[in-house]
PDB file of C-alpha atoms in Angstrom:
ATOM      1  CA  MET U1130      36.154  90.679 136.405  1.00 51.00           C
ATOM      2  CA  ASN U1131      34.890  93.440 134.829  1.00 53.00           C
ATOM      3  CA  GLN U1132      32.080  93.342 135.073  1.00 54.00           C
ATOM      4  CA  GLU U1133      32.900  92.850 139.653  1.00 52.00           C
ATOM      5  CA  LEU U1134      34.311  95.858 139.009  1.00 51.00           C
ATOM      6  CA  ASP U1135      32.080  98.356 138.204  1.00 55.00           C
ATOM      7  CA  TYR U1136      29.918  95.696 140.449  1.00 49.00           C
ATOM      8  CA  ALA U1137      31.377  97.458 143.488  1.00 49.00           C
ATOM      9  CA  GLU U1138      31.775 100.553 142.394  1.00 53.00           C
ATOM     10  CA  MET U1139      28.045 100.433 142.581  1.00 52.00           C
ATOM     11  CA  LEU U1140      27.826  99.513 145.815  1.00 47.00           C
ATOM     12  CA  GLU U1141      31.226 101.361 146.687  1.00 49.00           C
ATOM     13  CA  ILE U1142      33.283  98.997 148.148  1.00 47.00           C
ATOM     14  CA  PRO U1143      36.709 100.075 148.407  1.00 49.00           C
ATOM     15  CA  VAL U1144      38.706  97.976 145.321  1.00 47.00           C
ATOM     16  CA  ASN U1145      41.272  96.312 147.657  1.00 47.00           C
ATOM     17  CA  THR U1146      38.636  94.069 149.370  1.00 46.00           C
ATOM     18  CA  VAL U1147      36.748  92.622 146.351  1.00 44.00           C
ATOM     19  CA  ASN U1148      38.072  89.120 145.146  1.00 48.00           C
ATOM     20  CA  VAL U1149      39.982  88.418 142.477  1.00 46.00           C
ATOM     21  CA  VAL U1150      39.773  84.968 140.591  1.00 50.00           C
ATOM     22  CA  LYS U1151      41.310  84.527 137.042  1.00 51.00           C
ATOM     23  CA  LYS U1152      40.434  81.449 135.286  1.00 54.00           C
ATOM     24  CA  LYS U1153      42.752  78.660 133.747  1.00 55.00           C
ATOM     25  CA  SER U1154      43.460  78.810 131.053  1.00 54.00           C
ATOM     26  CA  PHE U1155      42.923  76.230 128.247  1.00 51.00           C
ATOM     27  CA  PHE U1156      45.298  76.792 126.664  1.00 51.00           C
ATOM     28  CA  LYS U1157      48.780  76.612 128.494  1.00 52.00           C
ATOM     29  CA  ARG U1158      51.545  80.202 127.633  1.00 56.00           C
ATOM     30  CA  LYS U1159      54.890  80.516 127.479  1.00 53.00           C
ATOM     31  CA  GLN U1160      56.431  81.936 130.645  1.00 53.00           C
ATOM     32  CA  ALA U1161      57.690  85.857 130.207  1.00 52.00           C
ATOM     33  CA  VAL U1162      61.205  85.513 130.300  1.00 55.00           C
ATOM     34  CA  GLN U1163      62.966  86.386 133.155  1.00 59.00           C
ATOM     35  CA  PRO U1164      64.979  89.722 132.515  1.00 62.00           C
ATOM     36  CA  ALA U1165      68.878  89.837 131.898  1.00 59.00           C
ATOM     37  CA  PRO U1166      70.627  90.036 135.935  1.00 60.00           C
ATOM     38  CA  GLN U1167      71.990  93.780 135.958  1.00 63.00           C
ATOM     39  CA  PRO U1168      76.336  93.827 136.800  1.00 61.00           C
ATOM     40  CA  GLU U1169      75.421  93.991 140.863  1.00 67.00           C
ATOM     41  CA  GLU U1170      73.332  92.007 140.964  1.00 69.00           C
ATOM     42  CA  LEU U1171      75.644  89.515 138.303  1.00 63.00           C
ATOM     43  CA  LYS U1172      78.217  89.785 140.281  1.00 62.00           C
ATOM     44  CA  GLU U1173      76.620  88.950 143.918  1.00 72.00           C
ATOM     45  CA  MET U1174      74.773  85.635 142.456  1.00 73.00           C
ATOM     46  CA  VAL U1175      79.130  85.028 140.861  1.00 63.00           C
ATOM     47  CA  VAL U1176      80.191  86.122 144.787  1.00 64.00           C
ATOM     48  CA  GLU U1177      78.294  84.308 146.701  1.00 72.00           C
ATOM     49  CA  SER U1178      78.926  80.728 144.275  1.00 67.00           C
ATOM     50  CA  VAL U1179      82.526  80.909 144.773  1.00 58.00           C
ATOM     51  CA  ASN U1180      82.042  81.183 148.156  1.00 63.00           C
ATOM     52  CA  GLU U1181      80.035  77.957 148.469  1.00 66.00           C
ATOM     53  CA  ARG U1182      82.549  76.067 146.956  1.00 61.00           C
ATOM     54  CA  VAL U1183      85.617  77.042 148.522  1.00 53.00           C
ATOM     55  CA  GLY U1184      84.273  78.494 151.294  1.00 56.00           C
ATOM     56  CA  ALA U1185      86.930  81.417 151.408  1.00 46.00           C
ATOM     57  CA  TYR U1186      85.982  84.350 153.007  1.00 46.00           C
ATOM     58  CA  VAL U1187      85.377  87.397 150.445  1.00 43.00           C
ATOM     59  CA  TYR U1188      85.494  91.017 152.126  1.00 47.00           C
ATOM     60  CA  ALA U1189      82.547  93.122 151.587  1.00 46.00           C
ATOM     61  CA  GLU U1190      83.809  96.432 150.655  1.00 47.00           C
ATOM     62  CA  ASP U1191      84.711  97.618 146.769  1.00 49.00           C
ATOM     63  CA  LEU U1192      87.248  96.941 146.358  1.00 49.00           C
ATOM     64  CA  THR U1193      87.667  99.783 142.811  1.00 51.00           C
ATOM     65  CA  ASP U1194      88.891 102.257 143.985  1.00 54.00           C
ATOM     66  CA  ALA U1195      92.017 100.282 146.028  1.00 52.00           C
ATOM     67  CA  PRO U1196      95.766  99.736 144.575  1.00 54.00           C
ATOM     68  CA  LYS U1197      97.570  97.409 143.730  1.00 55.00           C
ATOM     69  CA  PRO U1198      99.731  95.869 146.658  1.00 51.00           C
ATOM     70  CA  GLU U1199     101.520  93.020 145.137  1.00 51.00           C
ATOM     71  CA  LYS U1200     102.423  95.389 141.725  1.00 49.00           C
ATOM     72  CA  VAL U1201     103.157  98.242 143.547  1.00 47.00           C
ATOM     73  CA  ARG U1202     105.861  95.033 145.537  1.00 54.00           C
ATOM     74  CA  PHE U1203     106.850  93.433 142.118  1.00 48.00           C
ATOM     75  CA  LYS U1204     107.953  97.475 141.055  1.00 53.00           C
ATOM     76  CA  ASN U1205     109.347  98.273 144.125  1.00 58.00           C
ATOM     77  CA  ARG U1206     111.408  95.657 144.208  1.00 58.00           C
ATOM     78  CA  VAL U1207     112.632  96.579 140.407  1.00 50.00           C
ATOM     79  CA  SER U1208     113.515  99.941 141.300  1.00 61.00           C
ATOM     80  CA  ASP U1209     115.755  98.701 144.131  1.00 60.00           C
ATOM     81  CA  ALA U1210     117.302  96.106 142.267  1.00 55.00           C
ATOM     82  CA  ALA U1211     118.120  99.222 139.303  1.00 55.00           C
ATOM     83  CA  ALA U1212     119.795 101.488 141.532  1.00 60.00           C
ATOM     84  CA  ALA U1213     121.465  99.244 143.450  1.00 56.00           C
ATOM     85  CA  ILE U1214     122.884  97.249 140.447  1.00 52.00           C
ATOM     86  CA  LYS U1215     123.594 101.251 139.730  1.00 56.00           C
ATOM     87  CA  GLY U1216     124.887 101.676 142.847  1.00 58.00           C
ATOM     88  CA  LYS U1217     127.744  99.345 142.131  1.00 55.00           C
ATOM     89  CA  GLY U1218     127.933  99.524 137.937  1.00 55.00           C
ATOM     90  CA  GLY U1219     129.152 102.777 139.304  1.00 58.00           C
ATOM     91  CA  LYS U1220     131.402 101.570 141.875  1.00 62.00           C
ATOM     92  CA  VAL U1221     132.771  98.819 139.677  1.00 60.00           C
ATOM     93  CA  LEU U1222     133.340 101.582 136.812  1.00 65.00           C
ATOM     94  CA  PHE U1223     135.549 104.151 138.973  1.00 64.00           C
ATOM     95  CA  ILE U1224     137.424 100.439 140.171  1.00 75.00           C
ATOM     96  CA  GLU U1225     138.787 100.329 136.961  1.00 72.00           C
ATOM     97  CA  ALA U1226     139.417 103.323 136.198  1.00 74.00           C
ATOM     98  CA  VAL U1227     141.934 104.064 139.735  1.00 73.00           C
ATOM     99  CA  ALA U1228     143.216 101.163 138.786  1.00 76.00           C
ATOM    100  CA  ILE U1229     144.036 101.264 135.001  1.00 80.00           C
ATOM    101  CA  GLY U1230     145.259 104.433 135.819  1.00 77.00           C
ATOM    102  CA  LEU U1231     147.549 103.531 138.247  1.00 77.00           C
ATOM    103  CA  ILE U1232     148.799 100.570 135.722  1.00 77.00           C
ATOM    104  CA  ALA U1233     149.410 103.235 132.802  1.00 77.00           C
ATOM    105  CA  ILE U1234     151.815 105.030 135.485  1.00 79.00           C
ATOM    106  CA  ALA U1235     153.797 102.156 136.284  1.00 74.00           C
ATOM    107  CA  ILE U1236     154.413 101.332 132.975  1.00 73.00           C
ATOM    108  CA  PHE U1237     154.763 104.765 132.547  1.00 70.00           C
ATOM    109  CA  VAL U1238     157.376 104.831 135.536  1.00 68.00           C
ATOM    110  CA  THR U1239     159.011 101.515 134.641  1.00 67.00           C
ATOM    111  CA  ASN U1240     159.786 102.497 130.891  1.00 65.00           C
ATOM    112  CA  ILE U1241     161.584 105.723 132.050  1.00 65.00           C
ATOM    113  CA  PHE U1242     163.560 103.954 134.911  1.00 62.00           C
ATOM    114  CA  MET U1243     163.263 100.538 134.930  1.00 65.00           C
ATOM    115  CA  PRO U1244     163.544  99.987 130.780  1.00 59.00           C
ATOM    116  CA  ASN U1245     165.094  96.680 130.605  1.00 59.00           C
ATOM    117  CA  SER U1246     162.069  95.963 134.091  1.00 60.00           C
ATOM    118  CA  ALA U1247     159.781  92.577 134.251  1.00 58.00           C
ATOM    119  CA  ILE U1248     156.717  93.802 133.691  1.00 57.00           C
ATOM    120  CA  ASN U1249     158.607  95.779 130.272  1.00 61.00           C
ATOM    121  CA  ALA U1250     158.912  92.421 129.168  1.00 58.00           C
ATOM    122  CA  PHE U1251     155.649  91.029 129.940  1.00 57.00           C
ATOM    123  CA  LEU U1252     154.550  94.341 128.401  1.00 58.00           C
ATOM    124  CA  GLY U1253     156.129  92.857 125.436  1.00 59.00           C
ATOM    125  CA  LEU U1254     154.747  89.124 124.573  1.00 54.00           C
ATOM    126  CA  PHE U1255     151.728  91.755 123.305  1.00 54.00           C
ATOM    127  CA  THR U1256     152.841  94.406 121.938  1.00 55.00           C
ATOM    128  CA  GLY U1257     156.153  92.547 119.978  1.00 53.00           C
ATOM    129  CA  THR U1258     158.648  95.379 121.414  1.00 50.00           C
ATOM    130  CA  ALA U1259     160.044  92.114 123.258  1.00 47.00           C
ATOM    131  CA  ASN U1260     161.463  90.498 120.476  1.00 51.00           C
ATOM    132  CA  ALA U1261     162.072  93.523 117.647  1.00 49.00           C
ATOM    133  CA  GLU U1262     165.844  92.632 118.997  1.00 52.00           C
ATOM    134  CA  ALA U1263     164.614  88.249 117.908  1.00 59.00           C
ATOM    135  CA  ALA U1264     163.632  90.069 115.250  1.00 82.00           C
ATOM    136  CA  GLU U1265     165.570  92.556 114.263  1.00 89.00           C
ATOM    137  CA  PRO U1266     168.012  91.407 111.039  1.00 92.00           C
ATOM    138  CA  THR U1267     171.933  90.398 111.059  1.00 93.00           C
ATOM    139  CA  TYR U1268     174.467  92.907 109.522  1.00 94.00           C
ATOM    140  CA  SER U1269     174.992  90.290 106.811  1.00 94.00           C
ATOM    141  CA  GLU U1270     171.513  90.013 106.157  1.00 94.00           C
ATOM    142  CA  LEU U1271     171.503  94.167 104.512  1.00 95.00           C
ATOM    143  CA  THR U1272     172.045  95.323 101.561  1.00 95.00           C
ATOM    144  CA  LEU U1273     174.205  97.867 101.252  1.00 96.00           C
ATOM    145  CA  SER U1274     174.049 100.907  98.517  1.00 95.00           C
ATOM    146  CA  ALA U1275     177.612 102.710  97.732  1.00 96.00           C
ATOM    147  CA  VAL U1276     178.413 106.292  99.972  1.00 96.00           C
ATOM    148  CA  VAL U1277     179.264 107.737  96.383  1.00 95.00           C
ATOM    149  CA  SER U1278     176.946 109.097  93.855  1.00 93.00           C
ATOM    150  CA  ASP U1279     175.819 106.448  90.503  1.00 89.00           C
ATOM    151  CA  PHE U1280     177.137 110.115  88.482  1.00 89.00           C
ATOM    152  CA  SER U1281     180.342 110.608  90.846  1.00 90.00           C
ATOM    153  CA  ASP U1282     183.872 110.428  89.328  1.00 90.00           C
ATOM    154  CA  ALA U1283     184.989 108.700  92.165  1.00 92.00           C
ATOM    155  CA  GLU U1284     187.721 106.449  92.606  1.00 94.00           C
ATOM    156  CA  VAL U1285     186.316 104.102  95.516  1.00 95.00           C
ATOM    157  CA  PHE U1286     189.389 101.701  97.414  1.00 95.00           C
ATOM    158  CA  VAL U1287     188.437  99.055 100.625  1.00 95.00           C
ATOM    159  CA  SER U1288     190.896  98.397 102.699  1.00 95.00           C
ATOM    160  CA  ASP U1289     192.367  94.997 104.046  1.00 93.00           C
ATOM    161  CA  SER U1290     190.454  96.119 107.233  1.00 94.00           C
ATOM    162  CA  GLY U1291     187.352  96.454 105.784  1.00 94.00           C
ATOM    163  CA  VAL U1292     187.378 100.858 105.777  1.00 97.00           C
ATOM    164  CA  ILE U1293     186.481 101.945 102.282  1.00 97.00           C
ATOM    165  CA  SER U1294     187.958 105.883 101.975  1.00 97.00           C
ATOM    166  CA  PHE U1295     188.001 107.482  98.311  1.00 97.00           C
ATOM    167  CA  THR U1296     189.242 111.707  98.083  1.00 96.00           C
ATOM    168  CA  ALA U1297     186.657 113.498  95.595  1.00 95.00           C
ATOM    169  CA  GLU U1298     184.395 116.051  95.142  1.00 95.00           C
ATOM    170  CA  GLY U1299     181.007 115.305  95.762  1.00 95.00           C
ATOM    171  CA  SER U1300     178.031 114.334  98.394  1.00 96.00           C
ATOM    172  CA  VAL U1301     178.346 111.674 100.830  1.00 97.00           C
ATOM    173  CA  TYR U1302     176.121 108.832 101.023  1.00 97.00           C
ATOM    174  CA  PRO U1303     175.119 106.128 104.290  1.00 97.00           C
ATOM    175  CA  VAL U1304     175.588 102.479 103.035  1.00 97.00           C
ATOM    176  CA  TYR U1305     172.434 101.573 104.345  1.00 97.00           C
ATOM    177  CA  ASN U1306     168.744 103.568 105.933  1.00 97.00           C
ATOM    178  CA  GLY U1307     169.588 104.176 109.851  1.00 96.00           C
ATOM    179  CA  LYS U1308     169.931 107.245 111.900  1.00 97.00           C
ATOM    180  CA  ILE U1309     171.802 109.755 113.071  1.00 97.00           C
ATOM    181  CA  SER U1310     173.551 109.446 116.897  1.00 97.00           C
ATOM    182  CA  HIS U1311     176.756 111.053 116.776  1.00 96.00           C
ATOM    183  CA  VAL U1312     178.090 114.345 115.338  1.00 97.00           C
ATOM    184  CA  TYR U1313     181.171 116.234 116.079  1.00 94.00           C
ATOM    185  CA  GLU U1314     183.489 118.423 114.420  1.00 95.00           C
ATOM    186  CA  ASP U1315     187.690 118.352 114.576  1.00 93.00           C
ATOM    187  CA  SER U1316     189.987 120.597 112.888  1.00 92.00           C
ATOM    188  CA  GLY U1317     187.629 122.063 110.834  1.00 93.00           C
ATOM    189  CA  LEU U1318     185.996 118.274 108.817  1.00 97.00           C
ATOM    190  CA  TYR U1319     182.674 115.691 110.270  1.00 97.00           C
ATOM    191  CA  THR U1320     182.314 112.862 111.322  1.00 97.00           C
ATOM    192  CA  VAL U1321     179.489 110.906 111.311  1.00 98.00           C
ATOM    193  CA  GLU U1322     177.825 108.050 113.548  1.00 98.00           C
ATOM    194  CA  ILE U1323     174.858 105.489 111.911  1.00 98.00           C
ATOM    195  CA  ALA U1324     173.297 103.555 113.411  1.00 97.00           C
ATOM    196  CA  HIS U1325     171.392 101.424 110.971  1.00 96.00           C
ATOM    197  CA  THR U1326     170.124  98.601 113.624  1.00 95.00           C
ATOM    198  CA  SER U1327     171.167  98.171 117.396  1.00 94.00           C
ATOM    199  CA  ASN U1328     173.836  96.525 117.003  1.00 95.00           C
ATOM    200  CA  PHE U1329     175.235  97.970 112.514  1.00 97.00           C
ATOM    201  CA  THR U1330     177.000 100.877 111.981  1.00 97.00           C
ATOM    202  CA  SER U1331     178.742 102.965 110.914  1.00 97.00           C
ATOM    203  CA  VAL U1332     181.408 105.800 110.438  1.00 98.00           C
ATOM    204  CA  ILE U1333     182.139 108.192 108.303  1.00 97.00           C
ATOM    205  CA  THR U1334     184.703 110.908 108.709  1.00 97.00           C
ATOM    206  CA  GLY U1335     186.685 113.740 106.552  1.00 97.00           C
ATOM    207  CA  LEU U1336     183.380 115.513 105.517  1.00 97.00           C
ATOM    208  CA  THR U1337     183.080 118.969 105.042  1.00 97.00           C
ATOM    209  CA  TYR U1338     179.988 119.663 105.663  1.00 97.00           C
ATOM    210  CA  ALA U1339     177.488 117.765 108.486  1.00 97.00           C
ATOM    211  CA  TYR U1340     173.401 118.027 106.774  1.00 96.00           C
ATOM    212  CA  TYR U1341     172.489 117.269 109.652  1.00 96.00           C
ATOM    213  CA  GLU U1342     172.511 117.111 113.630  1.00 95.00           C
ATOM    214  CA  ALA U1343     172.139 114.114 116.116  1.00 95.00           C
ATOM    215  CA  ASP U1344     169.107 111.762 116.087  1.00 95.00           C
ATOM    216  CA  THR U1345     168.053 112.270 112.374  1.00 96.00           C
ATOM    217  CA  LYS U1346     166.961 109.172 110.876  1.00 96.00           C
ATOM    218  CA  VAL U1347     168.694 109.374 107.079  1.00 97.00           C
ATOM    219  CA  ALA U1348     167.585 107.489 104.435  1.00 96.00           C
ATOM    220  CA  ALA U1349     170.865 105.301 102.065  1.00 95.00           C
ATOM    221  CA  ASN U1350     169.813 107.003  98.373  1.00 94.00           C
ATOM    222  CA  LEU U1351     169.906 110.278 100.813  1.00 95.00           C
ATOM    223  CA  PRO U1352     172.703 112.477 100.270  1.00 96.00           C
ATOM    224  CA  VAL U1353     174.247 113.514 104.601  1.00 97.00           C
ATOM    225  CA  GLY U1354     177.373 115.663 104.421  1.00 97.00           C
ATOM    226  CA  TYR U1355     179.686 116.885 101.299  1.00 97.00           C
ATOM    227  CA  SER U1356     183.306 116.742 100.438  1.00 96.00           C
ATOM    228  CA  ASP U1357     185.741 119.090  98.936  1.00 95.00           C
ATOM    229  CA  GLY U1358     188.023 116.787  98.016  1.00 94.00           C
ATOM    230  CA  ALA U1359     190.966 119.133 100.002  1.00 95.00           C
ATOM    231  CA  SER U1360     190.948 115.703 102.515  1.00 95.00           C
ATOM    232  CA  GLU U1361     190.208 111.892 102.004  1.00 97.00           C
ATOM    233  CA  VAL U1362     186.701 110.610 103.237  1.00 97.00           C
ATOM    234  CA  ARG U1363     186.926 107.541 104.648  1.00 97.00           C
ATOM    235  CA  VAL U1364     183.917 105.292 105.933  1.00 97.00           C
ATOM    236  CA  SER U1365     183.982 102.552 108.522  1.00 97.00           C
ATOM    237  CA  LEU U1366     181.472  99.167 109.783  1.00 97.00           C
ATOM    238  CA  TYR U1367     181.240  97.961 113.378  1.00 97.00           C
ATOM    239  CA  ASN U1368     179.232  94.871 114.246  1.00 96.00           C
ATOM    240  CA  ASN U1369     178.439  95.050 118.068  1.00 95.00           C
ATOM    241  CA  GLY U1370     181.288  98.021 118.079  1.00 94.00           C
ATOM    242  CA  ALA U1371     183.700  95.400 116.465  1.00 96.00           C
ATOM    243  CA  LEU U1372     185.456  96.433 112.445  1.00 97.00           C
ATOM    244  CA  LEU U1373     183.907  94.573 109.580  1.00 96.00           C
ATOM    245  CA  ASN U1374     186.440  93.350 106.798  1.00 94.00           C
ATOM    246  CA  CYS U1375     184.105  90.936 105.568  1.00 95.00           C
ATOM    247  CA  PHE U1376     182.873  92.562 102.186  1.00 96.00           C
ATOM    248  CA  THR U1377     184.253  93.487  98.994  1.00 95.00           C
ATOM    249  CA  LEU U1378     183.063  96.297  96.439  1.00 95.00           C
ATOM    250  CA  MET U1379     181.345  95.932  93.379  1.00 92.00           C
ATOM    251  CA  ASP U1380     180.909  99.200  91.378  1.00 88.00           C
ATOM    252  CA  GLU U1381     181.878 100.861  94.789  1.00 90.00           C
ATOM    253  CA  VAL U1382     178.621  99.198  96.307  1.00 94.00           C
ATOM    254  CA  PRO U1383     179.647  96.823  99.160  1.00 96.00           C
ATOM    255  CA  VAL U1384     178.913  93.445  98.854  1.00 95.00           C
ATOM    256  CA  TRP U1385     179.132  90.993 101.689  1.00 95.00           C
ATOM    257  CA  VAL U1386     181.601  87.832 101.635  1.00 92.00           C
ATOM    258  CA  SER U1387     179.576  84.294 102.129  1.00 79.00           C
TER     259      SER U1387
END
């Protein structure tokens, strides 16, 4: 081959007019490895292969920078649903708050003007107030206390009608825990009425001094008044306004007679 080129140069003939013949080699050479296809070429090959199989039409324009409509649409749906839920939730909360306020006002009004109304009875089933009166102990279930101190020298008596009395100087105690319902004064002496339960009450008369005013809670171990010994002190027990005489005194302590 080089000899033919040299010969051509000698004749001043252009190289493109020379036929170059390549002799076949006795040894078969390995075929050259084809370079790997570039990404763009690979992309075209895949597209063509898919089109041949499914017969689909593929757009030729480049969609690498185009938005993804499905994802955008999904996000819009989620945001719209969240906004709808939030709006409905706000309305529901507002309606619930208004309803609770109206119920509270209704309960307050009925408690003041209609304490025995049906709504109060219904609410009492849950709060326990409806059965408070039924669960309240009767007077005979209460353990009474002496009306004078253990250190007092007063002689205490009980009449056949059930009135406890004594005449001595010293403090005067209630027969049971309770709440003072009335205190009034007559001719310089005080009378104290104590409510021990809704039905059971006691009345103490002939006190020189009354220590507490009405609506004050009292205990059996604390005196409610004082007597200077000049007047007789009388203690009467009542159940629903009826005078009780079903008890006796044991060491000056009232005890129910069974």
